[in-house]
Tab-separated table of C-alpha atoms in Angstrom:
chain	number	residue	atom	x	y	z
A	1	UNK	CA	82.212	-86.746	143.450
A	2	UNK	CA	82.647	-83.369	143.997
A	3	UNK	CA	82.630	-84.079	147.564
A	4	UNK	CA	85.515	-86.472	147.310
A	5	UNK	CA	87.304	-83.981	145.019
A	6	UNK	CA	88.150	-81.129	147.707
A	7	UNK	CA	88.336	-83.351	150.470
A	8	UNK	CA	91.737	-84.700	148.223
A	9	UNK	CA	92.872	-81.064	147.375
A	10	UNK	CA	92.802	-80.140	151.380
A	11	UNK	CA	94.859	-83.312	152.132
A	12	UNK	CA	97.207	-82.104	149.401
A	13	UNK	CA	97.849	-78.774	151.551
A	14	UNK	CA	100.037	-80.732	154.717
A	15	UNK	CA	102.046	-82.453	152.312
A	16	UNK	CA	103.051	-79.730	150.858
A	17	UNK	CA	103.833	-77.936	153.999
A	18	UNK	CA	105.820	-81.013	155.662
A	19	UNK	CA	108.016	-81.564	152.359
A	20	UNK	CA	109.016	-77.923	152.206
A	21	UNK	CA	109.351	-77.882	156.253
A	22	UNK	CA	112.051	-80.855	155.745
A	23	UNK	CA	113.921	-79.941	152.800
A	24	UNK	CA	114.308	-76.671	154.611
A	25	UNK	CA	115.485	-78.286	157.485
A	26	UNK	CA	117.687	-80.844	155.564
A	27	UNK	CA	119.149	-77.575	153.701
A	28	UNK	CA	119.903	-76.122	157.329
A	29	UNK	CA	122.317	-79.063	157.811
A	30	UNK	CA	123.767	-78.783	155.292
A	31	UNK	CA	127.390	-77.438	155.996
A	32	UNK	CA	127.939	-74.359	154.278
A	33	UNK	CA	126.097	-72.546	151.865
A	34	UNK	CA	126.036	-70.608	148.621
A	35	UNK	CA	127.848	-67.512	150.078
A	36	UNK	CA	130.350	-69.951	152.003
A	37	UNK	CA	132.019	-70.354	148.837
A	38	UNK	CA	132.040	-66.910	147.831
A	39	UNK	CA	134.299	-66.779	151.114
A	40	UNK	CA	137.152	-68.143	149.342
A	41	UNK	CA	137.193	-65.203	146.823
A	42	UNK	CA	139.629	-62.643	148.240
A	43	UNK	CA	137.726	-59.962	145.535
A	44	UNK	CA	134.865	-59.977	148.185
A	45	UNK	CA	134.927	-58.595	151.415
A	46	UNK	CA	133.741	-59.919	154.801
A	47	UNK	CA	131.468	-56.884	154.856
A	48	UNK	CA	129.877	-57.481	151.564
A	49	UNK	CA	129.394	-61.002	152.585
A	50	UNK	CA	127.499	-59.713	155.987
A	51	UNK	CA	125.282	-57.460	153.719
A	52	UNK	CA	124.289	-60.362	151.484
A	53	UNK	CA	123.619	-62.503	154.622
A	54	UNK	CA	121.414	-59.884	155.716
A	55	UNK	CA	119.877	-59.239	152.574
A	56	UNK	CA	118.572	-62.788	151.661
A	57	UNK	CA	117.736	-63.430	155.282
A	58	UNK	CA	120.708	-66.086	155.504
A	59	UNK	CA	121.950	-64.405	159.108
A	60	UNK	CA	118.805	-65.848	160.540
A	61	UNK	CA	117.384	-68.871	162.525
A	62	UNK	CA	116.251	-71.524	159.823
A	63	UNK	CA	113.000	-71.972	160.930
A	64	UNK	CA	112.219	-67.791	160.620
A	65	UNK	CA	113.640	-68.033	157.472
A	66	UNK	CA	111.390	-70.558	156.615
A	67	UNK	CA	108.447	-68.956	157.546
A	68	UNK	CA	109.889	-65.729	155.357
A	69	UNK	CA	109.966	-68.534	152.591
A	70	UNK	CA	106.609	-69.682	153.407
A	71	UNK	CA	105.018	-66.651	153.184
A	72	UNK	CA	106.574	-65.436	149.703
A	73	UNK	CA	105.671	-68.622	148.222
A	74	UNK	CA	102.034	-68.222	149.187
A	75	UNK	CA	102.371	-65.170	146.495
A	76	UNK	CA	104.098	-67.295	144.244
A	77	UNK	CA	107.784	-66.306	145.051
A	78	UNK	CA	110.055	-69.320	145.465
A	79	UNK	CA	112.905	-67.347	146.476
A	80	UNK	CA	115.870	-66.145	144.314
A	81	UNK	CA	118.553	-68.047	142.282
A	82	UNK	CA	122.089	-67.199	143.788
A	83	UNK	CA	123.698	-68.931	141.297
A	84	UNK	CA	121.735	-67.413	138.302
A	85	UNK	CA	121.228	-64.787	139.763
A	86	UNK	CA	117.450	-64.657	138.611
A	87	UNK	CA	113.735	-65.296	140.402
A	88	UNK	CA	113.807	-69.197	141.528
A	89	UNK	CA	110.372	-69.831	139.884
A	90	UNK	CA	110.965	-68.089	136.476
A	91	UNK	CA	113.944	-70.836	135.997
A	92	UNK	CA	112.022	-73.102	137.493
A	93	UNK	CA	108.954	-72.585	135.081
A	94	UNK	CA	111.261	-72.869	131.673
A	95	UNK	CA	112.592	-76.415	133.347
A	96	UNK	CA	109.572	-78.024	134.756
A	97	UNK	CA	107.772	-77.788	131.009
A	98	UNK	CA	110.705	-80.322	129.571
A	99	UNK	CA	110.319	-82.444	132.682
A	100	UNK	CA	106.767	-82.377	132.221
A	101	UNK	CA	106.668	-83.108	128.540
A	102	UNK	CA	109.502	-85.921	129.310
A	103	UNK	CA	107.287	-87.808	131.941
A	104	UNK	CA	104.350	-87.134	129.848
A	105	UNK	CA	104.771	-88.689	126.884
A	106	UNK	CA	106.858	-92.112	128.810
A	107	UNK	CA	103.266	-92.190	130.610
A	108	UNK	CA	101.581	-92.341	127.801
A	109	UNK	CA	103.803	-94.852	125.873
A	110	UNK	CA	104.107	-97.204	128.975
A	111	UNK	CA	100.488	-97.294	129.866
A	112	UNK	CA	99.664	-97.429	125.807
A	113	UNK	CA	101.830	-100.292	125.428
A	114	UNK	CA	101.877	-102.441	128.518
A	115	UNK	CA	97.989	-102.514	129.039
A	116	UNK	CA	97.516	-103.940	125.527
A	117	UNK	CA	100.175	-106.208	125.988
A	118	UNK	CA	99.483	-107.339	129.798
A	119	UNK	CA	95.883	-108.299	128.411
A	120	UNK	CA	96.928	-110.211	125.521
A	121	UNK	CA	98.926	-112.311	127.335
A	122	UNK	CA	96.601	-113.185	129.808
A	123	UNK	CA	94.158	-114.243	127.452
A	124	UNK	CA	96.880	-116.126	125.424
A	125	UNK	CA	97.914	-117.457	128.690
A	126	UNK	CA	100.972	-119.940	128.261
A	127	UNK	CA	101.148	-119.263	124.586
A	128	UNK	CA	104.226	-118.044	122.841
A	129	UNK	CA	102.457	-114.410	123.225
A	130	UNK	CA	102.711	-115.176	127.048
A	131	UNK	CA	106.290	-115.819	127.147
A	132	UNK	CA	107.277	-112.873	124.518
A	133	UNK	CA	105.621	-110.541	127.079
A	134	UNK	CA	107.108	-112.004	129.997
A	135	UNK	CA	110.668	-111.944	128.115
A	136	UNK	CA	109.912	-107.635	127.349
A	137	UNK	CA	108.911	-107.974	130.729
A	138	UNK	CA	111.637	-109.215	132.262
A	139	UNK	CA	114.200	-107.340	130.529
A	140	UNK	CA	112.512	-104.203	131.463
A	141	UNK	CA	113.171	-104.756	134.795
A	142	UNK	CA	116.492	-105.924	134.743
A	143	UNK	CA	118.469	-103.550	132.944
A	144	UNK	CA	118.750	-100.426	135.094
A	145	UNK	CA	117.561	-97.099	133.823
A	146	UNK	CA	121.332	-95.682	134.336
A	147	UNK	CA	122.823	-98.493	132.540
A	148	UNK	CA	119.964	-98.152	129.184
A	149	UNK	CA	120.476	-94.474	129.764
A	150	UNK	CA	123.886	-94.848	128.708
A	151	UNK	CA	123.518	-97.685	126.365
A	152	UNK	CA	120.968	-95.293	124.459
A	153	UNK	CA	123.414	-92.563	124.426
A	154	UNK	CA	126.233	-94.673	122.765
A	155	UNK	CA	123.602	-95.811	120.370
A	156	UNK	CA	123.094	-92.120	119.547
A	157	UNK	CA	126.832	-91.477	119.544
A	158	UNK	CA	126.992	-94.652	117.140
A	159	UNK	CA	124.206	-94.316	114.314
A	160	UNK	CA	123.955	-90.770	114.766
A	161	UNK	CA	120.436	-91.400	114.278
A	162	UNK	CA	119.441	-89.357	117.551
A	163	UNK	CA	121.019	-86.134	119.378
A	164	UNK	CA	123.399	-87.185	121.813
A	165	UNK	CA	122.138	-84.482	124.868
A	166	UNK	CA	119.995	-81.606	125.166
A	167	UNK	CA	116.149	-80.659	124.611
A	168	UNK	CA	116.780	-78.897	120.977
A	169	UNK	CA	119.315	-78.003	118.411
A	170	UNK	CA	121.755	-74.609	118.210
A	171	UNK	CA	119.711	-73.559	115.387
A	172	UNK	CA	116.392	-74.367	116.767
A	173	UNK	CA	115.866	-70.336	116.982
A	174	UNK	CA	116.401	-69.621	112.985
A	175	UNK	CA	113.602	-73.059	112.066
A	176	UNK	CA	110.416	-72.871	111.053
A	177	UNK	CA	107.677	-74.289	113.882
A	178	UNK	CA	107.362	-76.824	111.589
A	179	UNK	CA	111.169	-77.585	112.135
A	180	UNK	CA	111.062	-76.749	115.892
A	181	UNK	CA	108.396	-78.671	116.600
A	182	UNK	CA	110.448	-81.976	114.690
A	183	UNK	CA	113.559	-80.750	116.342
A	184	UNK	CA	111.935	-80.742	119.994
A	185	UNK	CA	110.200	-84.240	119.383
A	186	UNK	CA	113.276	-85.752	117.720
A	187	UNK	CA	115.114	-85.060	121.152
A	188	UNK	CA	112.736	-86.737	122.989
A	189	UNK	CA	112.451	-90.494	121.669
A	190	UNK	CA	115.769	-91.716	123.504
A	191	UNK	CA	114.660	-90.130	127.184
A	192	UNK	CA	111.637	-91.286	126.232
A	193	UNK	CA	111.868	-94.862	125.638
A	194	UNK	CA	114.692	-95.231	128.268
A	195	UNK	CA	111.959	-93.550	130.734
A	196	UNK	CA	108.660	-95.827	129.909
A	197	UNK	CA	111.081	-98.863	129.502
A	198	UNK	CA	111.055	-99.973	132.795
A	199	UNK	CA	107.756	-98.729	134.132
A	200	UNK	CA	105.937	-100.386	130.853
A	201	UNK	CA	107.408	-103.750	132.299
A	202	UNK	CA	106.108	-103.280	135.930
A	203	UNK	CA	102.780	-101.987	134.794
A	204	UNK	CA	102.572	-104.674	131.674
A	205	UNK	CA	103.004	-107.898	134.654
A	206	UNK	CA	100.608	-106.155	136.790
A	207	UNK	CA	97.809	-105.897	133.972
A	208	UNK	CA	98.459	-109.827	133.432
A	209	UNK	CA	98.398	-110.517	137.316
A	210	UNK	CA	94.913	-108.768	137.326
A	211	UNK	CA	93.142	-109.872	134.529
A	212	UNK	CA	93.924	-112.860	134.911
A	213	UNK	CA	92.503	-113.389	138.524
A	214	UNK	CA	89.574	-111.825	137.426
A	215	UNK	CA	88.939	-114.662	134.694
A	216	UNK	CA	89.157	-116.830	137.228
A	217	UNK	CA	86.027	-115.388	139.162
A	218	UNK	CA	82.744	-116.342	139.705
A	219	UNK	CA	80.910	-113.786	137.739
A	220	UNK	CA	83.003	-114.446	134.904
A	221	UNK	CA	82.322	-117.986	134.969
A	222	UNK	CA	78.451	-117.427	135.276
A	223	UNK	CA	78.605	-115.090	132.186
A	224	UNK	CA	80.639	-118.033	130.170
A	225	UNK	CA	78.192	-120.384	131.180
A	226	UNK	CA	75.292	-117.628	130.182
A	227	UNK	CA	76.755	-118.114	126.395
A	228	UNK	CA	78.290	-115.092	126.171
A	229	UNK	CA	81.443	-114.599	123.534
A	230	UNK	CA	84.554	-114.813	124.744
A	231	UNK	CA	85.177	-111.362	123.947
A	232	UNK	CA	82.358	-110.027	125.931
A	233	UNK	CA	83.457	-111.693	128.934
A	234	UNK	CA	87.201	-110.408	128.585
A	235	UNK	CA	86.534	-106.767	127.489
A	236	UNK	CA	82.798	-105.910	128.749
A	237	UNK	CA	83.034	-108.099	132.290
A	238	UNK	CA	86.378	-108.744	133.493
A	239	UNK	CA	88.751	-105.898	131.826
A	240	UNK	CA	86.962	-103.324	134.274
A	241	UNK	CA	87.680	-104.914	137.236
A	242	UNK	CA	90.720	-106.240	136.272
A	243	UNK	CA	91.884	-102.220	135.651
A	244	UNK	CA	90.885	-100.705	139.039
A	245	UNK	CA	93.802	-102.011	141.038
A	246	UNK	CA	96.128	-100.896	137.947
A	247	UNK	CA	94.306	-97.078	138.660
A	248	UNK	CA	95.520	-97.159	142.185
A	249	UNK	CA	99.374	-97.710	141.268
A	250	UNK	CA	98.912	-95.194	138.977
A	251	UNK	CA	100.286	-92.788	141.327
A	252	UNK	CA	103.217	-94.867	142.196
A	253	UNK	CA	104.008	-95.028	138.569
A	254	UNK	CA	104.039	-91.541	138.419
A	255	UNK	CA	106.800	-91.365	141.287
A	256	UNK	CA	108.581	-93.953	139.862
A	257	UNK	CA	108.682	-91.911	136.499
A	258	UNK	CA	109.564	-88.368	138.398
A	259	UNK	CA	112.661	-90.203	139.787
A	260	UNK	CA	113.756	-91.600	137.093
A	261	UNK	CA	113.303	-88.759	134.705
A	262	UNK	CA	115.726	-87.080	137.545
A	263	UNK	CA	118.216	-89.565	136.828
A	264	UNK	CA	117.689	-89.682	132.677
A	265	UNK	CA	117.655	-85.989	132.723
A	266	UNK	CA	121.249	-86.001	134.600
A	267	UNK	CA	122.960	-88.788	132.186
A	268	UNK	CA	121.372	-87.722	128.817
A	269	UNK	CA	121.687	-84.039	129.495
A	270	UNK	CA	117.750	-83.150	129.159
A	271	UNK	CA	117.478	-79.486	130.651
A	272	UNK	CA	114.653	-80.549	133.040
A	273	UNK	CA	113.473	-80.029	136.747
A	274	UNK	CA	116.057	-82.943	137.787
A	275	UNK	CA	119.423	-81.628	136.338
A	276	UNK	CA	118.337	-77.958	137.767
A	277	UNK	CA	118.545	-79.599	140.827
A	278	UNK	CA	121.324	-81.280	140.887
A	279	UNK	CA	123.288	-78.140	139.523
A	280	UNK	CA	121.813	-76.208	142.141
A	281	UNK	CA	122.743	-78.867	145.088
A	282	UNK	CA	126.381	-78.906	144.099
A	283	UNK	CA	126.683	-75.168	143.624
A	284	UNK	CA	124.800	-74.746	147.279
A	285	UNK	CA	121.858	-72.778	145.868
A	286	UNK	CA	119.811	-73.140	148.944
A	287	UNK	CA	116.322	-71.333	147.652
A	288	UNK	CA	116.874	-72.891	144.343
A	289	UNK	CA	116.882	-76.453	145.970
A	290	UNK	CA	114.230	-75.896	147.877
A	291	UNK	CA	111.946	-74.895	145.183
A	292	UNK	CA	112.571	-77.524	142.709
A	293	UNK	CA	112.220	-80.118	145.492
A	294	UNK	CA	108.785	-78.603	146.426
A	295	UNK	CA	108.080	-78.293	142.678
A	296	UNK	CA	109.026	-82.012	141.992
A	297	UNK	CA	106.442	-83.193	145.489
A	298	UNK	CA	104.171	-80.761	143.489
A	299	UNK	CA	104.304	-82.728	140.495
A	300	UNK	CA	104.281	-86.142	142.620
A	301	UNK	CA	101.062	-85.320	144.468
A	302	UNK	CA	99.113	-83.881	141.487
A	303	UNK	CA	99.437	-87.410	140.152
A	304	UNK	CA	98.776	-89.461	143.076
A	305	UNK	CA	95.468	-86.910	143.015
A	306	UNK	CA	94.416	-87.552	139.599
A	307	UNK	CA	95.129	-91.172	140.255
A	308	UNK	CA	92.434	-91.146	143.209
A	309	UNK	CA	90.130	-89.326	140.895
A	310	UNK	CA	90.588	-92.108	138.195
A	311	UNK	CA	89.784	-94.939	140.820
A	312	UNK	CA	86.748	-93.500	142.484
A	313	UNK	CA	85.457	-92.584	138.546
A	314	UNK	CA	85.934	-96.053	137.642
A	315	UNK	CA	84.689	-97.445	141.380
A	316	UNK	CA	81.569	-95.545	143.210
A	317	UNK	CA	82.446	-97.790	146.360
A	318	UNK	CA	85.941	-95.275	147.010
A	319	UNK	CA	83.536	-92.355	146.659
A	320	UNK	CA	80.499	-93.203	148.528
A	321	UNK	CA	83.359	-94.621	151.403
């Protein structure tokens, strides 16, 4: 296992490299840039401007300012915010622990809820169960995340039962952590559910797909006709090979919730990774962009790495191959 284990981490390494090589190169162009804009201010003078080019290394080929970038970030120094006009990965840091706690805790509900529910209604196969999870199912995947994004925030604007917007409240400072800690968790059940809404439906048909195959096996009949209870078979012979394909999408699911949290975050105002980087796009904060992209393909193959972990856990065969 621990074999397996750093031959994943040293694949991790290219990826890495080749998403930062091409958002760098994507960012190149780009026309314009963060100091174009400055341009139009007749306050600042072409000379200034020059300076500033040559201090952050802008009056340069991309590619040897990429390596410049390369090299800081092996340190730990993703650059420096021109619009903020603070350290890239301090703002970064503050941002990716909302996105993180956002895509957390949808994981957690989806997976919670549609495994249970995928396996009860393959075992209740056809019954009314079936078609109540197929129904959640199918409206799961039919309502675009945009579209329940904003129907969630009218819901909020309507009941006032929710914040309408942000990750705490104006007061959160003067609370108690008690208080905080409701205040922070009160602001995440609408990005939450919106987020794990349609991945719970995805992962919920795929559980049903699986299992049910598996019932359908020979094994499984030979432990049926060994006299075995019905439970027995489900949950001790069949669930465990049922679950090992559902492991491998695991990683997928975690993509699919990093880009939607990107859109969530922009429509219901969460301060997360997503809607620093779209603030940072349209104000041309080159370095900025660049390390939340990175940050975000962080994020994306961290999962798909503790997915493969999961799956060769659960299956010696992906190890021992």
């Amino acid at each position: 296992m621990w074999t397996f284990t750093v031959k994943r981490i040293i694949h991790l390494i290219p990826i890495l490299l080749g998403v930062s090589l091409l958002t760098f190169l994507l960012m190149a162009l780009t026309p314009g840039d963060y100091l174009s804009t400055l341009a139009m201010n007749p306050q600042i003078s072409p000379e200034k401007l020059n300076e500033l080019r040559a201090r952050y290394g802008l009056d340069k080929p991309w590619y040897v300012q990429y390596l410049y970038w390369l090299k800081s970030a092996m340190v730990g120094d993703l650059g420096y915010s021109f619009a903020y006009k603070i350290p890239a990965t301090e703002l970064i840091l503050g941002r990716l622990w909302n996105t993180f706690l956002l895509s957390l805790f949808a994981t957690l509900l989806a997976w919670s809820v549609a495994v249970p529910l995928g396996i009860w209604a393959a075992v209740k196969r056809n019954s009314i169960a079936d078609r109540f999870s197929s129904l959640v199912a199918f409206v799961g995947l039919s309502i675009p995340e945009v579209l329940l994004a904003l129907l969630a925030l009218m819901f909020a604007h309507a009941t006032r039962w929710f914040p309408v917007g942000g990750a705490q409240s104006a007061l959160y400072d003067l609370m108690s952590p008690m208080e905080q800690l409701w205040n922070r968790a009160h602001h995440l059940v609408l990005p939450v559910l919106v987020l794990a809404a349609s991945e719970l439906a995805g992962i919920m048909r795929q559980m049903r797909s699986n299992l049910l195959d598996t019932l359908r096996a020979d094994f499984v009949t030979s432990a049926r006709a060994k006299g075995l209870p019905e439970g027995w078979v489900v949950y001790k012979h069949a669930l465990r090979n049922a679950i090992n394909p559902l492991l491998t999408i695991f990683g997928y699911s975690l993509a699919g919730l990093l880009s939607g949290a990107f859109i969530v975050e922009n429509i219901m105002a969460w301060p997360g990774l997503g809607r620093l980087a779209m603030e940072a796009f349209f104000a041309k904060d080159q370095p900025l962009v660049i390390a939340a992209v990175v940050m975000a393909a962080t994020l994306l193959v961290v999962g798909n790495f503790v997915a493969d972990l999961l799956l060769a856990w659960s299956d010696p065969r992906i190890r021992l191959r």
